[in-house]
Short mmCIF file of C-alpha atoms and ligand atoms in Angstrom, two decimals:
data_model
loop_
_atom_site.label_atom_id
_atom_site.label_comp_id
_atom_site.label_asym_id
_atom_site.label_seq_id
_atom_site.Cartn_x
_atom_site.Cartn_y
_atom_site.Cartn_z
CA UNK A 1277 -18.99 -19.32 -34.39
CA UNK A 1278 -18.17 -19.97 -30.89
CA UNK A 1279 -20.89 -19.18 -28.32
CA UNK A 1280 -20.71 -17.69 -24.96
CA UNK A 1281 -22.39 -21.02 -23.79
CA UNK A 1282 -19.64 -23.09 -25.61
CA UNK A 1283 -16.84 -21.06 -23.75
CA UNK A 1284 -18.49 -21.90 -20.33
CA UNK A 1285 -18.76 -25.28 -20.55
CA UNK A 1286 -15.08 -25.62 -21.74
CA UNK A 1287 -14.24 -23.49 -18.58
CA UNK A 1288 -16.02 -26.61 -16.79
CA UNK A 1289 -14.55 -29.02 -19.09
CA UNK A 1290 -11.54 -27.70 -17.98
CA UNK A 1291 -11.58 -27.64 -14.38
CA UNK A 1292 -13.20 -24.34 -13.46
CA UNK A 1293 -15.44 -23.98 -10.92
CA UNK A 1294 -17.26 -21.21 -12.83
CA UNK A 1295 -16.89 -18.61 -15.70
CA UNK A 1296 -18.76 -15.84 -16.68
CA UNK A 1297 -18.13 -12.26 -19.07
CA UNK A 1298 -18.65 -8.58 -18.56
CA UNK A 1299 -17.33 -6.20 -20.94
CA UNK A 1300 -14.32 -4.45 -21.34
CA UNK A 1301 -14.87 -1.33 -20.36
CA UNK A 1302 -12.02 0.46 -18.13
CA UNK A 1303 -12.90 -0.47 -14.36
CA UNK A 1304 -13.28 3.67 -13.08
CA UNK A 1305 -14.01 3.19 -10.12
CA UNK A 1306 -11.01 1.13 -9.49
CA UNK A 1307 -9.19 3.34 -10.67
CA UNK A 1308 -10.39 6.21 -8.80
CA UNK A 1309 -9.86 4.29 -5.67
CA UNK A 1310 -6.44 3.75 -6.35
CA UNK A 1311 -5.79 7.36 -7.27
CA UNK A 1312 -7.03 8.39 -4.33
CA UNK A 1313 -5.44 5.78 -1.50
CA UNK A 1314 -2.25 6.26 -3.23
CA UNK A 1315 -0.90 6.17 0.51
CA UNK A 1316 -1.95 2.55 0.51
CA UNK A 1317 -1.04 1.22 -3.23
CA UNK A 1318 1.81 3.41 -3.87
CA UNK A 1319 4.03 0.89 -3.50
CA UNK A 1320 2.26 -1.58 -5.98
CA UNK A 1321 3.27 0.81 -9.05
CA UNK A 1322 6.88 1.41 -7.30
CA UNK A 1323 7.52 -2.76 -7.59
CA UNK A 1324 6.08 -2.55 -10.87
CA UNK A 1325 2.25 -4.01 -10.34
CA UNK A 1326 0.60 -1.73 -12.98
CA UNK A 1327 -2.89 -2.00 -11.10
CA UNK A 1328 -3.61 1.37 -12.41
CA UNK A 1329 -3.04 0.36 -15.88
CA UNK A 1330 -5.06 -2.81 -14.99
CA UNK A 1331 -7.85 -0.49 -14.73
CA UNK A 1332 -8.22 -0.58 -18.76
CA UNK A 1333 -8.63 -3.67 -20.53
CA UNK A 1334 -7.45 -2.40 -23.39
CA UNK A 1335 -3.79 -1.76 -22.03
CA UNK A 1336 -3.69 -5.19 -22.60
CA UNK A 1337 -4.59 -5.69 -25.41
CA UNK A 1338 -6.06 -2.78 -27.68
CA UNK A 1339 -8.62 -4.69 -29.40
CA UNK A 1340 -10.51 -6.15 -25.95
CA UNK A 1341 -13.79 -6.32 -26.72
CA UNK A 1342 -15.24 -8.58 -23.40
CA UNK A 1343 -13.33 -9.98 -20.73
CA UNK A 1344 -13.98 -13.78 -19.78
CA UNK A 1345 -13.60 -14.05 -16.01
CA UNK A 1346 -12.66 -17.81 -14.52
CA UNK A 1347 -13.54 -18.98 -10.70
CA UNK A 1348 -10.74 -21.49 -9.65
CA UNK A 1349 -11.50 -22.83 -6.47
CA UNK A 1350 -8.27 -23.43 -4.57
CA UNK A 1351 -8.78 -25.52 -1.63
CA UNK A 1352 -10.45 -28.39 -3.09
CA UNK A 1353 -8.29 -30.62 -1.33
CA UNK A 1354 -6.66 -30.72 2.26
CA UNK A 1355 -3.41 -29.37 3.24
CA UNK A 1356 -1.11 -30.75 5.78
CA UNK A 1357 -2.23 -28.70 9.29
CA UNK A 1358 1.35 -28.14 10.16
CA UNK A 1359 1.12 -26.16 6.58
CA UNK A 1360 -1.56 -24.48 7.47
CA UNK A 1361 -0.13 -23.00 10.45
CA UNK A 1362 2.34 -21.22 8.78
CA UNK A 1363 1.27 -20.74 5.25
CA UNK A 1364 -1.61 -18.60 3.31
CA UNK A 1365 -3.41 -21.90 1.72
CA UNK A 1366 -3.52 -20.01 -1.91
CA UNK A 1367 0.35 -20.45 -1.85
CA UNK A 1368 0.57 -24.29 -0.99
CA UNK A 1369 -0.09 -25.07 -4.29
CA UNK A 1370 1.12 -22.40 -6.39
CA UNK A 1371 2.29 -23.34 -9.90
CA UNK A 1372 2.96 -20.08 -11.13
CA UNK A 1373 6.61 -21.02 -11.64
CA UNK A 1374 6.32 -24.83 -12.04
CA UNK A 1375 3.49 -24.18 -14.29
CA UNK A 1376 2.13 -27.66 -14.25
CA UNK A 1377 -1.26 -27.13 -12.67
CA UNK A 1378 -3.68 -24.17 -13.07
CA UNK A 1379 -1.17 -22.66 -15.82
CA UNK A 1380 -1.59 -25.92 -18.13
CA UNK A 1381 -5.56 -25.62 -17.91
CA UNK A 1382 -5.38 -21.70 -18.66
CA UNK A 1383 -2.83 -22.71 -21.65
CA UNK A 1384 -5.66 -25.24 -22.79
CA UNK A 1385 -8.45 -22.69 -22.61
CA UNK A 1386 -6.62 -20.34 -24.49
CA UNK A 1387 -5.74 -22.48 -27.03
CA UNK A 1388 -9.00 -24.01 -27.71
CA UNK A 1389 -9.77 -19.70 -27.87
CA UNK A 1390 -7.10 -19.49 -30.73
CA UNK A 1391 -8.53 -22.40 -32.52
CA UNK A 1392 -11.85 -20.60 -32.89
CA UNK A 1393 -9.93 -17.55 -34.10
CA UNK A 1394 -10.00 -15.98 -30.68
CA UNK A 1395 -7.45 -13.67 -29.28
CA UNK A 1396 -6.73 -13.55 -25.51
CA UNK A 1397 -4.14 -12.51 -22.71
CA UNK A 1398 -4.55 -13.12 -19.18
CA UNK A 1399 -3.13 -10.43 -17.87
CA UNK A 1400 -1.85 -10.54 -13.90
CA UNK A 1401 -2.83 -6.48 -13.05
CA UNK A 1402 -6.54 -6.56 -14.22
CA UNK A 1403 -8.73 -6.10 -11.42
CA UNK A 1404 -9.76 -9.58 -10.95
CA UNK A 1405 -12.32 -9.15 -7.96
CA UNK A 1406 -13.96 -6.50 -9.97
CA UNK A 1407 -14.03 -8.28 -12.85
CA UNK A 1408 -16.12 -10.93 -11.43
CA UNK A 1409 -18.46 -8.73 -9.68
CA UNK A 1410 -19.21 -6.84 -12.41
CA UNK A 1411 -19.86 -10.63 -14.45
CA UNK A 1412 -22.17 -11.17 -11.55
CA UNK A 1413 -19.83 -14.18 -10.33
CA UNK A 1414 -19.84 -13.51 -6.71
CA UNK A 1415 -19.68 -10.52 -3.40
CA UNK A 1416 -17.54 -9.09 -1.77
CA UNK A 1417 -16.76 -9.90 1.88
CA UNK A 1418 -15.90 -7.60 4.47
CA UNK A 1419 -12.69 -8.86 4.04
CA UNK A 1420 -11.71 -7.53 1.14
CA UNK A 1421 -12.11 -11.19 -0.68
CA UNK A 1422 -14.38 -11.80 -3.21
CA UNK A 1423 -17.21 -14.59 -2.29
CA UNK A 1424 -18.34 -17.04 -5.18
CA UNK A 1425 -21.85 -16.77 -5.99
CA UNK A 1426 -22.07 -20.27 -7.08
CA UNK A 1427 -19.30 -22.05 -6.88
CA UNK A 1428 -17.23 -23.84 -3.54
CA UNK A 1429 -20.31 -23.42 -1.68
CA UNK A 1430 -20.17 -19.75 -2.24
CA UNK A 1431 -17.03 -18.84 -0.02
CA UNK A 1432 -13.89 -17.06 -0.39
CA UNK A 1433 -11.93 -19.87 -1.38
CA UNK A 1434 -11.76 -18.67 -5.14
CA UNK A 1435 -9.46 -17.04 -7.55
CA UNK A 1436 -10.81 -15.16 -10.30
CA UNK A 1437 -9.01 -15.18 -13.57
CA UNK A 1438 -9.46 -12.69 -16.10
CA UNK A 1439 -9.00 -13.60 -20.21
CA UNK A 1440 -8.99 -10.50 -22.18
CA UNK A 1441 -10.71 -11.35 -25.63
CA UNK A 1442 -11.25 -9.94 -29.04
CA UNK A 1443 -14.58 -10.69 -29.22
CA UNK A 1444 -17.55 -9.46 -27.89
CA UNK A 1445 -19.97 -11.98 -25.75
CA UNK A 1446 -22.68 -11.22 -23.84
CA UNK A 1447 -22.07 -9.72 -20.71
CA UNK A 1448 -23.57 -11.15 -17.68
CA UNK A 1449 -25.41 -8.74 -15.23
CA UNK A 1450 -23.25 -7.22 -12.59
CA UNK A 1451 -23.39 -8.47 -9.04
CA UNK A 1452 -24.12 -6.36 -5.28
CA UNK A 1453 -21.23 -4.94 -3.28
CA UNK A 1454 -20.75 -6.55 0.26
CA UNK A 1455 -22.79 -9.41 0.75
CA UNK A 1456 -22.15 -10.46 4.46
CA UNK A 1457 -25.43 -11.50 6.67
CA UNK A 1458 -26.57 -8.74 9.14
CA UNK A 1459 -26.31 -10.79 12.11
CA UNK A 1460 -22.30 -11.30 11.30
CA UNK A 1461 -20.90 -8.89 13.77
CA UNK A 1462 -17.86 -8.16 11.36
CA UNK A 1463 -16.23 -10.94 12.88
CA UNK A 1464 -13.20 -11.12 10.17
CA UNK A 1465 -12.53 -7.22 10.87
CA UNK A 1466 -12.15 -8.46 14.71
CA UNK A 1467 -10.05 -11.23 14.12
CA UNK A 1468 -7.05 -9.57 11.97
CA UNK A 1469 -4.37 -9.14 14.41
CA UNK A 1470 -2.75 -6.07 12.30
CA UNK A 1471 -6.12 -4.47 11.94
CA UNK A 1472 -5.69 -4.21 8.06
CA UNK A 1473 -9.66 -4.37 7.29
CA UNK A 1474 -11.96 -1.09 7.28
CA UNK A 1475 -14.87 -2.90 7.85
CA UNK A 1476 -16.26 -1.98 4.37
CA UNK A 1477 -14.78 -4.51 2.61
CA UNK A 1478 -11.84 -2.14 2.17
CA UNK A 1479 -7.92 -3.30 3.29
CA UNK A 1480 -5.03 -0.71 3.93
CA UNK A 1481 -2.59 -3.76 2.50
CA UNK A 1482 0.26 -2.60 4.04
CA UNK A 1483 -1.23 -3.29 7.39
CA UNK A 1484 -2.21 -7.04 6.26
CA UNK A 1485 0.51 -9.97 7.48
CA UNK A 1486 0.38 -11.38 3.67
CA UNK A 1487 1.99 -8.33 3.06
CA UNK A 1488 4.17 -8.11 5.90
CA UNK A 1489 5.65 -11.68 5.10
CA UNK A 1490 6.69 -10.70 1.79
CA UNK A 1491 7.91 -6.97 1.32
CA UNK A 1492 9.49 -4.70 3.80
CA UNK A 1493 13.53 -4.43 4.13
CA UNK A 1494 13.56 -3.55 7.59
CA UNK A 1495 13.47 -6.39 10.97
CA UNK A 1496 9.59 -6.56 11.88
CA UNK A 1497 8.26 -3.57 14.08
CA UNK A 1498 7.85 -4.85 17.60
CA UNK A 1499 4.38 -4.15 17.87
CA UNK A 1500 3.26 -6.05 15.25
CA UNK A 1501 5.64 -9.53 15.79
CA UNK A 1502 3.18 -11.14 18.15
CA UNK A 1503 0.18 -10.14 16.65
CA UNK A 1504 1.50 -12.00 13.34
CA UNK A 1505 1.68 -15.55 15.55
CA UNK A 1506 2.57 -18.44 13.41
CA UNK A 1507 2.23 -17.25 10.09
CA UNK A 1508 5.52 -17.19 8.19
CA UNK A 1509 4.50 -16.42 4.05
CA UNK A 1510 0.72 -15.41 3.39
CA UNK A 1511 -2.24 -15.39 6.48
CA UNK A 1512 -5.67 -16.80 5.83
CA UNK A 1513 -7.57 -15.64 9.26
CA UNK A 1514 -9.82 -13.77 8.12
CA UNK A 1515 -11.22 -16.58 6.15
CA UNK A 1516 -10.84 -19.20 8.54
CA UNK A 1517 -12.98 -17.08 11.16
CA UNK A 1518 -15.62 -16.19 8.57
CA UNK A 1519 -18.91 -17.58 9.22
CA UNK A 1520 -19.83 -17.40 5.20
CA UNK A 1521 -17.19 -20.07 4.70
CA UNK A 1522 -17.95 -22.77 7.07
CA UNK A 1523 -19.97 -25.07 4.95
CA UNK A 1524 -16.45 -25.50 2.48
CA UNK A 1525 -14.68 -25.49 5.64
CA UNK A 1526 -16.07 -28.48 7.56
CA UNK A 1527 -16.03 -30.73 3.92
CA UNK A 1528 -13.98 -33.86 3.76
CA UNK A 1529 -11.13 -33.17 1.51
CA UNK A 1530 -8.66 -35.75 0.25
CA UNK A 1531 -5.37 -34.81 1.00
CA UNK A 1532 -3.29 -32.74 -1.75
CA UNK A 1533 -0.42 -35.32 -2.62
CA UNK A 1534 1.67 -32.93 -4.21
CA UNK A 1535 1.59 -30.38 -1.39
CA UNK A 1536 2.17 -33.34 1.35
CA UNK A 1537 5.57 -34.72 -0.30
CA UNK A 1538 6.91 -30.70 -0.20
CA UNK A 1539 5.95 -30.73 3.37
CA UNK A 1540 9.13 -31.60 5.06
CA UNK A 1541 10.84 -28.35 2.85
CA UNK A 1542 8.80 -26.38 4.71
CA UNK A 1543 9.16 -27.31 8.21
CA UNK A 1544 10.05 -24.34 10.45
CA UNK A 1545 13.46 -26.06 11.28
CA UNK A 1546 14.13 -27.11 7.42
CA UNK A 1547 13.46 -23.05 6.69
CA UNK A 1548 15.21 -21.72 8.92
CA UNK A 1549 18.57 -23.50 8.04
CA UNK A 1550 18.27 -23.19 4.30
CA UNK A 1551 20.98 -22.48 2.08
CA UNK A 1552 20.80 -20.75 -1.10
CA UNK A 1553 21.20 -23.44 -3.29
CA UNK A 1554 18.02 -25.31 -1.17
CA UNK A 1555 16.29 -21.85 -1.32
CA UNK A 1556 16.11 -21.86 -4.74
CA UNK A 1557 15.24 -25.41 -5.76
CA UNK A 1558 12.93 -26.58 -3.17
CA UNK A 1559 10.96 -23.22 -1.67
CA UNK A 1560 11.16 -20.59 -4.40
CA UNK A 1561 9.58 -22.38 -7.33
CA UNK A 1562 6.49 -22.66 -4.98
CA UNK A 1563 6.47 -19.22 -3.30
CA UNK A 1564 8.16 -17.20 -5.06
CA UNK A 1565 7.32 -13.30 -4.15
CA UNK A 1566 11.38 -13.38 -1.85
CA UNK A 1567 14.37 -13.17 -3.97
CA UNK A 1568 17.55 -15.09 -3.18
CA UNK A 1569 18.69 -12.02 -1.66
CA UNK A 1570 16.10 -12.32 1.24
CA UNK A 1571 16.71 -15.29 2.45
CA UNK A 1572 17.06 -13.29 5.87
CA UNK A 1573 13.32 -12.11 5.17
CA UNK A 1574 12.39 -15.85 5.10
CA UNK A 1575 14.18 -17.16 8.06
CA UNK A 1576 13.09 -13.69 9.91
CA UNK A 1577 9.10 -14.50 9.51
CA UNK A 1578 10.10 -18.13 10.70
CA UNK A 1579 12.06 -17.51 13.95
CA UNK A 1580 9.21 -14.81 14.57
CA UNK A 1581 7.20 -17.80 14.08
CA UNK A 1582 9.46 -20.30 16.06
CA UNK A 1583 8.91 -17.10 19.06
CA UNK A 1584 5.31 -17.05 18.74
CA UNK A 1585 4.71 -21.02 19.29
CA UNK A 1586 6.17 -20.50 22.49
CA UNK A 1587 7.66 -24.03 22.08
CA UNK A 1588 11.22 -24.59 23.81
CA UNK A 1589 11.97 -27.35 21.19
CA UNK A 1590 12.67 -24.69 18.75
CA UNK A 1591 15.82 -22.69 21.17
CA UNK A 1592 18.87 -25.01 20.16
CA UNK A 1593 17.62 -24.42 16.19
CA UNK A 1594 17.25 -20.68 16.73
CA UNK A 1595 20.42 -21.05 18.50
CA UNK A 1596 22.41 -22.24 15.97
CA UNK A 1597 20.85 -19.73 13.62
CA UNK A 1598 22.01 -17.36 15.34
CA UNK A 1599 25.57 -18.15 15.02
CA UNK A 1600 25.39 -19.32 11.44
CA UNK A 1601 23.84 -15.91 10.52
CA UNK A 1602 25.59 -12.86 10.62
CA UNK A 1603 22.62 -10.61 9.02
CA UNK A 1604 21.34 -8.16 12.39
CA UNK A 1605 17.60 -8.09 11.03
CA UNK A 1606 17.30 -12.25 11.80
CA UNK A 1607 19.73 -12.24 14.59
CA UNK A 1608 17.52 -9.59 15.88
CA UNK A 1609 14.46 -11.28 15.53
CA UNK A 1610 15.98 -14.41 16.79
CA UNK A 1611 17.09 -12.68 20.36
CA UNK A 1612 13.11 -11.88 20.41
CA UNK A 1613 12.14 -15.59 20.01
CA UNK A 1614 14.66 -16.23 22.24
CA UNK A 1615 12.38 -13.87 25.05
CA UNK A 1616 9.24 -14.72 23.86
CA UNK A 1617 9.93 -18.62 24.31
CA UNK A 1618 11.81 -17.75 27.88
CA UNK A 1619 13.12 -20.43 30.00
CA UNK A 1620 16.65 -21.43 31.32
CA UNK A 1621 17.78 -22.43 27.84
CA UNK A 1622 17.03 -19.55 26.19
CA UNK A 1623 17.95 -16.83 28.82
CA UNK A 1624 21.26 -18.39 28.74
CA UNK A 1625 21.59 -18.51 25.41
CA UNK A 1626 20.30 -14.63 25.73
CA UNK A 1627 23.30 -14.01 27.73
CA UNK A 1628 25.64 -15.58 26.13
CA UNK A 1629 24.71 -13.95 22.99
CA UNK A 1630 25.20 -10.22 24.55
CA UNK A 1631 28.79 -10.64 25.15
CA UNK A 1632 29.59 -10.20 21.62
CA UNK A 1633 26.82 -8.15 20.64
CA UNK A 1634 26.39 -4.33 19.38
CA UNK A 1635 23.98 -1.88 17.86
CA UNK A 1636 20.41 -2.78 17.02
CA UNK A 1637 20.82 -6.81 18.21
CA UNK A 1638 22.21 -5.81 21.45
CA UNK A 1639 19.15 -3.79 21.56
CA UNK A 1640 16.81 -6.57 21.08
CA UNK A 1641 18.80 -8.91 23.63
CA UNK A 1642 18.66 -6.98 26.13
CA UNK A 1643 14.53 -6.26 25.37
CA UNK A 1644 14.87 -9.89 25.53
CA UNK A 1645 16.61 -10.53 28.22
CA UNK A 1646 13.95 -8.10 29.92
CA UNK A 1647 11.21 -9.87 29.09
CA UNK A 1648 12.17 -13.54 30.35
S1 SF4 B 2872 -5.09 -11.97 5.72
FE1 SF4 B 2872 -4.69 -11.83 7.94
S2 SF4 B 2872 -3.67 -9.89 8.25
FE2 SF4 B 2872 -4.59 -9.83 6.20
S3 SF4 B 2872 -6.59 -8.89 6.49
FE3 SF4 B 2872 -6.91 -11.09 6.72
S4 SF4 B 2872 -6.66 -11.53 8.91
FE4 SF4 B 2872 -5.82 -9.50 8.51
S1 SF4 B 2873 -16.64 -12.63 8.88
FE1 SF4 B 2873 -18.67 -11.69 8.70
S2 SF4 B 2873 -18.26 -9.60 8.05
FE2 SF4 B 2873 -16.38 -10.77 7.65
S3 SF4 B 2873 -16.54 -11.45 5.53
FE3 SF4 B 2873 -17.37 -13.06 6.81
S4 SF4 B 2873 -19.59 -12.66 6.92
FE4 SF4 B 2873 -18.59 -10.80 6.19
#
């Protein structure tokens, strides 16, 4: 009979960084939060999340008996910088649709599971943080991200994974809330330019630019376009500034081959001239939450992005953007680069672009023109 001890050390076997268990009793008080900052996660049952659902193991799978919760540490290696500028680091090497990383050591685990006569699903809507807090993996942060207890030097740079079972191990004792030092003067709650964080460890998620990259159907509010600088898909600055994660932040990393030959897809410039067909082959399989159908979405966040690095090598791309695009949420946003870069180039571009303009991207030219 397979021990909890024997499941661990495949977990490490495997790759993990760590594993523990906690039962599977519904997470309540998960639930209850949910139910009552509907205002905030509305939206996650409308696009089909299930988090409330989540909430109960047994959803999943009726006959959960203990939930195995894995730590994979996600920034192991280094990332290209000019990545890093622009990208959440969690998504640079994202194989949930190539499925030839994390997915093949989860498919391993589970198997060696089945060949003890173990039954598991890894479901995507369980409450992963929770999870692991209540196996006593880790803290929370004031962030809103959960901190490893014992693995990657204890920060946030961690993914829990939760693998519903049929039978019952030994849970492990449940860990604190918030475990940030005193003398940390909530400097992550400071540093988000949206002001998404409560400063309880709580997140109105609408508010964060993770979220803001990836859902919305309307051109970026005005307010919020400079305070989301650089970032074009995911944000990661309330780690970066977070005092708990320095030690895994100052290690020497090896750079992450696979990441580095898919930089070039992702320059700005290569972005925001992608076609469909390059869309689908070369950026979606690796970030995936933007249909084909939002390609303006994409190229949006990145001219935002081209604005923000108030570099005039970027005008004759967002330029010819502009006349290869015809949707008036990009060409919008573009105008706005256009003014936030300023210069001769770009105010004449500006005014050449307002001949033939009308409606909402008139608007933003001539806020544009305005502001150079
Ligand atoms: S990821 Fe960025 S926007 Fe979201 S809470 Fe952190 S700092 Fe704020
Ligand atoms: S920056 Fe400070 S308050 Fe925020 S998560 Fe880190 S230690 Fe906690």
């Amino acid at each position: 009979m397979l021990t909890r001890n024997d499941i661990i050390e495949k977990a490490f076997e495997l790759g993990f960084e760590d594993a523990g268990s906690t039962t599977a009793e519904p997470f309540d008080a998960q639930l209850e939060y949910l139910r009552n900052h509907q205002e905030e996660y509305g939206w996650t049952e409308k696009v089909g999340l299930g988090l409330m659902a989540g909430t109960d193991p047994k959803t999943v799978m009726p006959a959960a008996k203990s939930i195995i919760v894995l730590m994979e540490g996600y920034f192991r290696e280094a990332f290209p910088s000019t990545l890093e500028a622009h990208f959440g680091r969690c998504y640079l090497d994202d194989d949930r649709v190539t499925k030839d990383g994390l997915a093949v050591r989860i498919k391993a685990f589970r198997s060696f599971l089945r060949e003890n006569g173990i039954d598991s699903k890894v479901p995507f809507n369980l409450p992963h943080r929770a999870a692991a807090l209540r196996a006593g993996m880790g803290s929370l942060g004031k962030n809103a991200l959960l901190y490893s207890g014992r693995a990657a030097l204890m920060s946030s740079w961690v993914i829990p994974l939760t693998v519903v079972v049929d039978r019952e191990f030994a849970p492990d004792s449940p860990a604190g809330g918030l475990g940030c030092p005193e003398w940390c003067r909530n400097v992550c709650v400071a540093a988000c330019p949206t002001r998404a964080l409560k400063g309880n460890g709580a997140i109105d998620p609408r508010k964060c630019i993770s979220f803001m990259t990836y859902f919305g159907k309307e051109i970026t509010p005005r307010e919020l376009r400079e305070p989301m600088g650089l970032y074009v898909y995911g944000c990661d600055r309330c780690q970066n500034v977070c005092p708990r994660n320095l030690s895994w932040l100052s290690r020497e990393r090896p750079m992450n081959a696979r990441v580095e030959a898919k930089a070039k897809d992702f320059d700005p410039r290569a972005l925001l001239h992608m076609d469909g067909a390059r869309f689908k082959s070369r950026v979606w399989p690796h970030m995936f939450y933007l249909s084909p159908n939002n390609l303006w979405k994409w190229k949006m966040n990145v001219a935002r992005a081209m604005g923000n690095s108030l570099d005039d090598f970027y005008v004759p791309d967002l330029i010819r953007a502009y006349d290869e695009n015809d949707d008036g949420r990009l060409r919008g946003m573009i105008a706005w680069a256009l003014g936030r870069i300023g210069g001769g180039k770009a105010k004449g571009a500006l005014e050449r672009l307002l001949a033939g303009s009308n409606g909402v991207v008139r608007e933003e030219i001539e806020a544009a023109l305005g502001s150079v």
